PDB file of C-alpha atoms and ligand atoms in Angstrom:
ATOM      1  CA  MET A   1     183.602  53.271 -80.284  1.00  0.00           C
ATOM      2  CA  ARG A   2     183.591  51.748 -76.781  1.00  0.00           C
ATOM      3  CA  THR A   3     184.941  54.994 -75.367  1.00  0.00           C
ATOM      4  CA  GLY A   4     182.249  57.082 -77.209  1.00  0.00           C
ATOM      5  CA  ILE A   5     179.502  54.827 -75.758  1.00  0.00           C
ATOM      6  CA  ILE A   6     180.938  55.026 -72.246  1.00  0.00           C
ATOM      7  CA  ASP A   7     181.008  58.809 -72.600  1.00  0.00           C
ATOM      8  CA  ALA A   8     177.447  58.784 -73.810  1.00  0.00           C
ATOM      9  CA  TYR A   9     176.425  56.686 -70.746  1.00  0.00           C
ATOM     10  CA  GLY A  10     178.066  59.391 -68.621  1.00  0.00           C
ATOM     11  CA  ASN A  11     176.076  62.031 -70.377  1.00  0.00           C
ATOM     12  CA  TYR A  12     172.722  60.302 -70.041  1.00  0.00           C
ATOM     13  CA  GLU A  13     171.308  62.583 -67.373  1.00  0.00           C
ATOM     14  CA  ASP A  14     172.486  65.699 -69.200  1.00  0.00           C
ATOM     15  CA  VAL A  15     170.650  64.436 -72.309  1.00  0.00           C
ATOM     16  CA  LEU A  16     167.474  64.030 -70.190  1.00  0.00           C
ATOM     17  CA  ARG A  17     167.812  67.516 -68.769  1.00  0.00           C
ATOM     18  CA  ASP A  18     167.995  69.171 -72.217  1.00  0.00           C
ATOM     19  CA  ILE A  19     167.722  66.797 -75.166  1.00  0.00           C
ATOM     20  CA  ARG A  20     167.820  69.727 -77.640  1.00  0.00           C
ATOM     21  CA  ARG A  21     171.569  70.091 -77.108  1.00  0.00           C
ATOM     22  CA  PHE A  22     172.356  66.442 -78.070  1.00  0.00           C
ATOM     23  CA  THR A  23     172.370  64.264 -81.082  1.00  0.00           C
ATOM     24  CA  SER A  24     173.059  60.547 -81.083  1.00  0.00           C
ATOM     25  CA  LEU A  25     176.722  59.498 -81.591  1.00  0.00           C
ATOM     26  CA  ALA A  26     175.343  57.168 -84.296  1.00  0.00           C
ATOM     27  CA  HIS A  27     173.677  60.093 -86.068  1.00  0.00           C
ATOM     28  CA  GLY A  28     174.262  59.801 -89.822  1.00  0.00           C
ATOM     29  CA  SER A  29     175.788  56.323 -89.694  1.00  0.00           C
ATOM     30  CA  ASP A  30     173.433  53.528 -90.674  1.00  0.00           C
ATOM     31  CA  VAL A  31     176.080  50.947 -89.933  1.00  0.00           C
ATOM     32  CA  LEU A  32     176.695  52.086 -86.389  1.00  0.00           C
ATOM     33  CA  THR A  33     172.954  52.522 -85.739  1.00  0.00           C
ATOM     34  CA  LYS A  34     172.356  48.931 -86.891  1.00  0.00           C
ATOM     35  CA  ILE A  35     175.141  47.547 -84.705  1.00  0.00           C
ATOM     36  CA  LEU A  36     173.971  49.426 -81.551  1.00  0.00           C
ATOM     37  CA  LEU A  37     170.346  48.439 -82.161  1.00  0.00           C
ATOM     38  CA  GLY A  38     171.506  44.855 -82.515  1.00  0.00           C
ATOM     39  CA  ASN A  39     172.765  44.950 -78.868  1.00  0.00           C
ATOM     40  CA  TYR A  40     169.206  44.948 -77.667  1.00  0.00           C
ATOM     41  CA  ALA A  41     168.814  41.320 -78.518  1.00  0.00           C
ATOM     42  CA  LEU A  42     171.488  40.642 -75.837  1.00  0.00           C
ATOM     43  CA  LEU A  43     168.643  41.047 -73.297  1.00  0.00           C
ATOM     44  CA  ASP A  44     166.720  38.168 -74.774  1.00  0.00           C
ATOM     45  CA  ARG A  45     166.305  34.840 -72.913  1.00  0.00           C
ATOM     46  CA  GLY A  46     169.487  32.850 -73.045  1.00  0.00           C
ATOM     47  CA  ARG A  47     171.587  35.774 -74.127  1.00  0.00           C
ATOM     48  CA  PRO A  48     174.309  37.449 -72.043  1.00  0.00           C
ATOM     49  CA  LEU A  49     172.212  40.276 -70.653  1.00  0.00           C
ATOM     50  CA  GLU A  50     169.142  38.205 -69.780  1.00  0.00           C
ATOM     51  CA  ASP A  51     169.799  38.830 -66.083  1.00  0.00           C
ATOM     52  CA  LEU A  52     169.761  42.578 -66.608  1.00  0.00           C
ATOM     53  CA  ARG A  53     166.301  42.459 -68.072  1.00  0.00           C
ATOM     54  CA  ASN A  54     165.074  40.137 -65.296  1.00  0.00           C
ATOM     55  CA  SER A  55     166.491  42.270 -62.515  1.00  0.00           C
ATOM     56  CA  ILE A  56     164.870  45.428 -63.928  1.00  0.00           C
ATOM     57  CA  PHE A  57     161.478  43.709 -63.844  1.00  0.00           C
ATOM     58  CA  ARG A  58     162.127  42.204 -60.436  1.00  0.00           C
ATOM     59  CA  THR A  59     162.945  45.560 -58.979  1.00  0.00           C
ATOM     60  CA  ALA A  60     159.818  47.164 -60.549  1.00  0.00           C
ATOM     61  CA  LEU A  61     157.559  44.372 -59.322  1.00  0.00           C
ATOM     62  CA  SER A  62     158.994  44.388 -55.826  1.00  0.00           C
ATOM     63  CA  ARG A  63     158.147  48.090 -55.451  1.00  0.00           C
ATOM     64  CA  ASN A  64     155.097  48.891 -57.397  1.00  0.00           C
ATOM     65  CA  SER A  65     153.991  46.899 -60.363  1.00  0.00           C
ATOM     66  CA  ARG A  66     151.846  49.717 -61.776  1.00  0.00           C
ATOM     67  CA  CYS A  67     153.043  51.398 -64.929  1.00  0.00           C
ATOM     68  CA  PRO A  68     154.818  54.664 -63.996  1.00  0.00           C
ATOM     69  CA  LEU A  69     153.366  56.478 -67.053  1.00  0.00           C
ATOM     70  CA  CYS A  70     149.629  55.826 -66.520  1.00  0.00           C
ATOM     71  CA  GLU A  71     149.668  54.689 -62.852  1.00  0.00           C
ATOM     72  CA  ARG A  72     147.050  52.161 -63.715  1.00  0.00           C
ATOM     73  CA  ALA A  73     148.004  49.061 -65.657  1.00  0.00           C
ATOM     74  CA  GLN A  74     150.550  46.335 -64.745  1.00  0.00           C
ATOM     75  CA  VAL A  75     154.007  46.600 -66.172  1.00  0.00           C
ATOM     76  CA  CYS A  76     154.814  43.985 -68.845  1.00  0.00           C
ATOM     77  CA  ALA A  77     157.118  45.714 -71.393  1.00  0.00           C
ATOM     78  CA  LEU A  78     160.501  47.451 -71.308  1.00  0.00           C
ATOM     79  CA  ASP A  79     160.303  50.946 -72.669  1.00  0.00           C
ATOM     80  CA  HIS A  80     163.402  52.748 -74.001  1.00  0.00           C
ATOM     81  CA  PHE A  81     162.815  56.133 -72.420  1.00  0.00           C
ATOM     82  CA  LEU A  82     165.102  57.713 -75.077  1.00  0.00           C
ATOM     83  CA  PRO A  83     163.881  55.625 -78.025  1.00  0.00           C
ATOM     84  CA  LYS A  84     166.469  53.276 -79.369  1.00  0.00           C
ATOM     85  CA  ASN A  85     165.699  54.432 -82.915  1.00  0.00           C
ATOM     86  CA  HIS A  86     166.782  57.986 -81.946  1.00  0.00           C
ATOM     87  CA  PHE A  87     169.527  57.114 -79.463  1.00  0.00           C
ATOM     88  CA  PRO A  88     170.643  53.512 -80.219  1.00  0.00           C
ATOM     89  CA  GLU A  89     173.696  53.934 -77.853  1.00  0.00           C
ATOM     90  CA  TYR A  90     171.192  53.676 -74.911  1.00  0.00           C
ATOM     91  CA  SER A  91     169.444  50.535 -76.203  1.00  0.00           C
ATOM     92  CA  ILE A  92     170.952  48.459 -73.334  1.00  0.00           C
ATOM     93  CA  LEU A  93     171.632  51.108 -70.733  1.00  0.00           C
ATOM     94  CA  ALA A  94     169.708  50.060 -67.547  1.00  0.00           C
ATOM     95  CA  ASP A  95     168.789  53.681 -66.681  1.00  0.00           C
ATOM     96  CA  ASN A  96     167.085  53.979 -70.055  1.00  0.00           C
ATOM     97  CA  LEU A  97     165.042  50.768 -69.677  1.00  0.00           C
ATOM     98  CA  ILE A  98     161.773  51.323 -67.847  1.00  0.00           C
ATOM     99  CA  PRO A  99     159.058  48.674 -67.207  1.00  0.00           C
ATOM    100  CA  VAL A 100     155.744  50.049 -68.405  1.00  0.00           C
ATOM    101  CA  CYS A 101     152.377  48.678 -69.469  1.00  0.00           C
ATOM    102  CA  GLU A 102     151.573  47.463 -72.940  1.00  0.00           C
ATOM    103  CA  ARG A 103     149.314  50.405 -73.710  1.00  0.00           C
ATOM    104  CA  CYS A 104     151.793  53.085 -72.757  1.00  0.00           C
ATOM    105  CA  ASN A 105     154.597  51.311 -74.510  1.00  0.00           C
ATOM    106  CA  ARG A 106     152.601  51.244 -77.729  1.00  0.00           C
ATOM    107  CA  LEU A 107     151.360  54.836 -77.461  1.00  0.00           C
ATOM    108  CA  LYS A 108     154.763  56.296 -76.517  1.00  0.00           C
ATOM    109  CA  GLY A 109     156.469  54.464 -79.325  1.00  0.00           C
ATOM    110  CA  ASP A 110     159.414  56.526 -80.619  1.00  0.00           C
ATOM    111  CA  GLU A 111     158.177  59.738 -79.069  1.00  0.00           C
ATOM    112  CA  CYS A 112     161.159  61.981 -78.372  1.00  0.00           C
ATOM    113  CA  ASP A 113     160.620  65.742 -78.665  1.00  0.00           C
ATOM    114  CA  THR A 114     164.147  66.943 -79.742  1.00  0.00           C
ATOM    115  CA  VAL A 115     162.732  70.291 -80.913  1.00  0.00           C
ATOM    116  CA  ASP A 116     161.037  71.620 -77.762  1.00  0.00           C
ATOM    117  CA  GLY A 117     162.688  69.257 -75.365  1.00  0.00           C
ATOM    118  CA  LEU A 118     159.344  68.204 -73.859  1.00  0.00           C
ATOM    119  CA  LEU A 119     160.173  64.721 -72.708  1.00  0.00           C
ATOM    120  CA  MET A 120     157.825  62.627 -70.628  1.00  0.00           C
ATOM    121  CA  PHE A 121     158.464  62.003 -66.949  1.00  0.00           C
ATOM    122  CA  HIS A 122     161.214  59.548 -66.394  1.00  0.00           C
ATOM    123  CA  ALA A 123     160.459  57.003 -63.679  1.00  0.00           C
ATOM    124  CA  TYR A 124     164.011  56.999 -62.319  1.00  0.00           C
ATOM    125  CA  PHE A 125     165.086  60.661 -62.698  1.00  0.00           C
ATOM    126  CA  ASP A 126     161.980  62.815 -62.606  1.00  0.00           C
ATOM    127  CA  GLU A 127     159.432  63.644 -59.983  1.00  0.00           C
ATOM    128  CA  PHE A 128     155.912  64.244 -61.245  1.00  0.00           C
ATOM    129  CA  PRO A 129     154.716  67.541 -59.812  1.00  0.00           C
ATOM    130  CA  ASP A 130     153.301  67.244 -56.323  1.00  0.00           C
ATOM    131  CA  ILE A 131     151.143  70.383 -56.649  1.00  0.00           C
ATOM    132  CA  GLU A 132     147.480  69.741 -57.513  1.00  0.00           C
ATOM    133  CA  ILE A 133     147.128  70.172 -61.307  1.00  0.00           C
ATOM    134  CA  LEU A 134     144.935  67.231 -62.255  1.00  0.00           C
ATOM    135  CA  PHE A 135     141.244  67.803 -61.653  1.00  0.00           C
ATOM    136  CA  ALA A 136     138.187  65.709 -62.258  1.00  0.00           C
ATOM    137  CA  GLU A 137     134.891  67.412 -62.931  1.00  0.00           C
ATOM    138  CA  VAL A 138     131.835  65.429 -61.865  1.00  0.00           C
ATOM    139  CA  ASN A 139     128.426  66.292 -63.306  1.00  0.00           C
ATOM    140  CA  VAL A 140     125.353  64.713 -61.802  1.00  0.00           C
ATOM    141  CA  ASP A 141     122.520  65.433 -64.223  1.00  0.00           C
ATOM    142  CA  ASN A 142     120.504  62.659 -65.842  1.00  0.00           C
ATOM    143  CA  VAL A 143     123.701  60.654 -65.683  1.00  0.00           C
ATOM    144  CA  VAL A 144     126.897  60.939 -63.743  1.00  0.00           C
ATOM    145  CA  SER A 145     129.679  62.162 -66.033  1.00  0.00           C
ATOM    146  CA  ILE A 146     133.345  62.700 -65.354  1.00  0.00           C
ATOM    147  CA  ARG A 147     135.899  64.817 -67.143  1.00  0.00           C
ATOM    148  CA  TYR A 148     139.556  65.210 -66.354  1.00  0.00           C
ATOM    149  CA  SER A 149     141.577  68.261 -67.041  1.00  0.00           C
ATOM    150  CA  LEU A 150     144.905  69.886 -66.168  1.00  0.00           C
ATOM    151  CA  HIS A 151     145.214  73.353 -64.752  1.00  0.00           C
ATOM    152  CA  PRO A 152     148.445  75.190 -64.305  1.00  0.00           C
ATOM    153  CA  SER A 153     149.671  76.326 -60.916  1.00  0.00           C
ATOM    154  CA  ASP A 154     151.879  79.323 -60.029  1.00  0.00           C
ATOM    155  CA  GLU A 155     154.094  76.870 -58.220  1.00  0.00           C
ATOM    156  CA  ILE A 156     155.002  74.906 -61.300  1.00  0.00           C
ATOM    157  CA  ASP A 157     157.072  76.361 -64.096  1.00  0.00           C
ATOM    158  CA  ASN A 158     155.556  76.509 -67.547  1.00  0.00           C
ATOM    159  CA  PHE A 159     158.023  74.041 -69.089  1.00  0.00           C
ATOM    160  CA  THR A 160     157.222  71.347 -66.525  1.00  0.00           C
ATOM    161  CA  PHE A 161     153.420  71.951 -67.057  1.00  0.00           C
ATOM    162  CA  GLU A 162     153.917  71.646 -70.857  1.00  0.00           C
ATOM    163  CA  ARG A 163     155.671  68.303 -70.267  1.00  0.00           C
ATOM    164  CA  VAL A 164     152.693  67.086 -68.233  1.00  0.00           C
ATOM    165  CA  LYS A 165     150.273  68.190 -70.954  1.00  0.00           C
ATOM    166  CA  LYS A 166     152.360  66.444 -73.576  1.00  0.00           C
ATOM    167  CA  GLN A 167     152.452  63.238 -71.617  1.00  0.00           C
ATOM    168  CA  PHE A 168     148.686  63.277 -71.113  1.00  0.00           C
ATOM    169  CA  LYS A 169     148.091  63.915 -74.874  1.00  0.00           C
ATOM    170  CA  ILE A 170     150.419  61.199 -76.200  1.00  0.00           C
ATOM    171  CA  LEU A 171     149.147  58.609 -73.793  1.00  0.00           C
ATOM    172  CA  GLY A 172     145.529  59.677 -74.148  1.00  0.00           C
ATOM    173  CA  LEU A 173     145.214  59.875 -70.338  1.00  0.00           C
ATOM    174  CA  PHE A 174     142.069  62.056 -70.077  1.00  0.00           C
ATOM    175  CA  ASP A 175     139.924  59.471 -71.841  1.00  0.00           C
ATOM    176  CA  PHE A 176     141.777  56.573 -70.264  1.00  0.00           C
ATOM    177  CA  TYR A 177     141.202  57.946 -66.769  1.00  0.00           C
ATOM    178  CA  GLN A 178     137.586  58.719 -67.555  1.00  0.00           C
ATOM    179  CA  MET A 179     136.997  55.136 -68.451  1.00  0.00           C
ATOM    180  CA  GLU A 180     138.881  53.887 -65.429  1.00  0.00           C
ATOM    181  CA  ALA A 181     136.839  56.223 -63.190  1.00  0.00           C
ATOM    182  CA  VAL A 182     133.623  54.826 -64.581  1.00  0.00           C
ATOM    183  CA  ALA A 183     134.778  51.323 -63.780  1.00  0.00           C
ATOM    184  CA  GLU A 184     135.957  52.358 -60.295  1.00  0.00           C
ATOM    185  CA  LEU A 185     132.629  53.982 -59.409  1.00  0.00           C
ATOM    186  CA  THR A 186     130.580  51.153 -60.745  1.00  0.00           C
ATOM    187  CA  ASP A 187     132.543  48.761 -58.592  1.00  0.00           C
ATOM    188  CA  GLN A 188     131.996  50.878 -55.463  1.00  0.00           C
ATOM    189  CA  ILE A 189     128.279  51.546 -55.781  1.00  0.00           C
ATOM    190  CA  ASP A 190     127.332  49.121 -53.024  1.00  0.00           C
ATOM    191  CA  LEU A 191     129.670  50.875 -50.675  1.00  0.00           C
ATOM    192  CA  TYR A 192     128.142  54.291 -51.510  1.00  0.00           C
ATOM    193  CA  ASP A 193     124.639  52.799 -51.073  1.00  0.00           C
ATOM    194  CA  GLU A 194     125.312  51.269 -47.683  1.00  0.00           C
ATOM    195  CA  THR A 195     127.207  54.365 -46.413  1.00  0.00           C
ATOM    196  CA  TYR A 196     124.469  56.731 -47.549  1.00  0.00           C
ATOM    197  CA  ASP A 197     121.630  54.561 -46.110  1.00  0.00           C
ATOM    198  CA  SER A 198     123.396  54.303 -42.711  1.00  0.00           C
ATOM    199  CA  PHE A 199     125.006  57.730 -42.389  1.00  0.00           C
ATOM    200  CA  GLY A 200     123.464  60.032 -45.012  1.00  0.00           C
ATOM    201  CA  ASP A 201     125.133  62.755 -46.954  1.00  0.00           C
ATOM    202  CA  SER A 202     127.816  63.495 -44.349  1.00  0.00           C
ATOM    203  CA  GLY A 203     128.736  59.839 -44.096  1.00  0.00           C
ATOM    204  CA  LEU A 204     129.216  59.467 -47.824  1.00  0.00           C
ATOM    205  CA  TRP A 205     131.062  62.843 -47.954  1.00  0.00           C
ATOM    206  CA  SER A 206     133.547  61.756 -45.292  1.00  0.00           C
ATOM    207  CA  THR A 207     133.969  58.200 -46.847  1.00  0.00           C
ATOM    208  CA  LEU A 208     134.808  59.825 -50.208  1.00  0.00           C
ATOM    209  CA  GLY A 209     137.206  62.209 -48.496  1.00  0.00           C
ATOM    210  CA  ALA A 210     138.935  59.253 -46.848  1.00  0.00           C
ATOM    211  CA  LEU A 211     139.196  57.463 -50.190  1.00  0.00           C
ATOM    212  CA  ALA A 212     140.757  60.706 -51.687  1.00  0.00           C
ATOM    213  CA  ARG A 213     143.316  60.951 -48.934  1.00  0.00           C
ATOM    214  CA  GLY A 214     144.155  57.211 -49.371  1.00  0.00           C
ATOM    215  CA  ALA A 215     144.619  57.732 -53.158  1.00  0.00           C
ATOM    216  CA  GLU A 216     146.772  60.841 -52.514  1.00  0.00           C
ATOM    217  CA  ARG A 217     149.356  58.645 -50.891  1.00  0.00           C
ATOM    218  CA  LYS A 218     150.181  57.505 -54.400  1.00  0.00           C
ATOM    219  CA  GLY A 219     150.492  61.197 -55.523  1.00  0.00           C
ATOM    220  CA  ILE A 220     148.281  64.224 -55.337  1.00  0.00           C
ATOM    221  CA  ASN A 221     147.770  64.033 -59.093  1.00  0.00           C
ATOM    222  CA  HIS A 222     146.935  60.306 -59.109  1.00  0.00           C
ATOM    223  CA  TRP A 223     143.777  59.850 -61.214  1.00  0.00           C
ATOM    224  CA  LYS A 224     141.954  58.217 -58.289  1.00  0.00           C
ATOM    225  CA  ALA A 225     142.887  61.071 -55.892  1.00  0.00           C
ATOM    226  CA  ALA A 226     141.497  63.645 -58.332  1.00  0.00           C
ATOM    227  CA  LEU A 227     138.324  61.560 -58.786  1.00  0.00           C
ATOM    228  CA  TYR A 228     137.571  61.186 -55.105  1.00  0.00           C
ATOM    229  CA  ARG A 229     138.439  64.783 -54.290  1.00  0.00           C
ATOM    230  CA  ALA A 230     135.882  65.834 -56.906  1.00  0.00           C
ATOM    231  CA  LEU A 231     133.237  63.372 -55.690  1.00  0.00           C
ATOM    232  CA  SER A 232     133.728  64.467 -52.029  1.00  0.00           C
ATOM    233  CA  ARG A 233     133.193  68.062 -53.031  1.00  0.00           C
ATOM    234  CA  ASN A 234     130.093  67.329 -55.090  1.00  0.00           C
ATOM    235  CA  ALA A 235     127.005  67.910 -52.895  1.00  0.00           C
ATOM    236  CA  GLU A 236     124.666  66.410 -55.389  1.00  0.00           C
ATOM    237  CA  PHE A 237     126.539  63.219 -55.687  1.00  0.00           C
ATOM    238  CA  CYS A 238     126.828  62.835 -51.904  1.00  0.00           C
ATOM    239  CA  SER A 239     123.100  63.544 -51.396  1.00  0.00           C
ATOM    240  CA  GLY A 240     122.009  60.513 -53.357  1.00  0.00           C
ATOM    241  CA  GLY A 241     122.994  61.606 -56.881  1.00  0.00           C
ATOM    242  CA  TYR A 242     125.428  58.702 -56.989  1.00  0.00           C
ATOM    243  CA  ARG A 243     122.350  56.464 -57.699  1.00  0.00           C
ATOM    244  CA  LYS A 244     122.376  57.823 -61.233  1.00  0.00           C
ATOM    245  CA  LEU A 245     125.350  55.591 -61.716  1.00  0.00           C
ATOM    246  CA  LEU A 246     122.964  52.695 -61.657  1.00  0.00           C
ATOM    247  CA  ALA A 247     120.215  54.204 -63.678  1.00  0.00           C
ATOM    248  CA  THR A 248     122.002  55.110 -66.864  1.00  0.00           C
ATOM    249  CA  PRO A 249     125.373  54.297 -68.324  1.00  0.00           C
ATOM    250  CA  MET A 250     127.881  57.079 -67.874  1.00  0.00           C
ATOM    251  CA  ASN A 251     129.738  58.708 -70.683  1.00  0.00           C
TER     252      ASN A 251
HETATM  253 ZN1  LIG B   1     150.830  52.621 -68.656  1.00  0.00          ZN
END
C-alpha cells in the first residue's frame, strides 16, 4: 500500500486539476479508509508528525496570518483541502493541509465537488482571479447599505468563475463581507468626518481612492478593495452621505 500512497502523492496536483477523473485509492475499503484516517492523529502534540503541523502554521503565520479562503479572519485550524473523508490518503500530505480560520473550516467541511469538479481555490496551487469580478454596491438612502456581488468578465473562463461563485456560496461570503464592511466603515467614521470637514468632497473622494488602492495590494478582489472602490465612486457618500452611518444602523 505504501507504493500506492506514494503514487497518490505524486498525482495530487492532477487530482486538483480535474477531480472528476479520480477516486480515492481507499474507495470501497472501510478498513483502508480507517487506517489512513488514523494517520491524521500522528500530527497531534507529542506524536511523530507534530513538527509538520507546527511548521505549516509557522509558515502561514510568517507570511500572512489571514485565512486564505475569506481573507479576513486569523488562521487557527488545519483544513484538508481534499477532505480526508473523501481522500484519506491525503490526510497527512503537507500540500493538502492548509491553515484556515475556524469559520471557513466549519463551513467548508467535507465539501468536494467530484461531479462538476468545482473545487475551491487552493492556497498553494491556485491563483484567485486578478480581474475585477467582486463588486460592492453602496446605497445612501435613509441608511447606508452595502451589497456584494460577483460579475463575470470576458477575461475569465466560465469554469473559473463558477468556482468563485461556489466558494462564495459555501462560505457565505456575501453576507460575511457585508457585515465586515459595516464594522470597517463604523470604525473609520471619524476619519471620514475629519477629511470631509477639512477638504470637502474631493478630499474624501481621494482618501477613499487611496484606501482602495492600498487594499488592492492584497488582491483586486479583496473585499476591502471592492468596498473602497465603490465608496470612492459614490458621489452621495463622498458629499456627506457617509454621516448616515451614524444616524441609523446599516443593514
Ligand atoms: Zn476564513
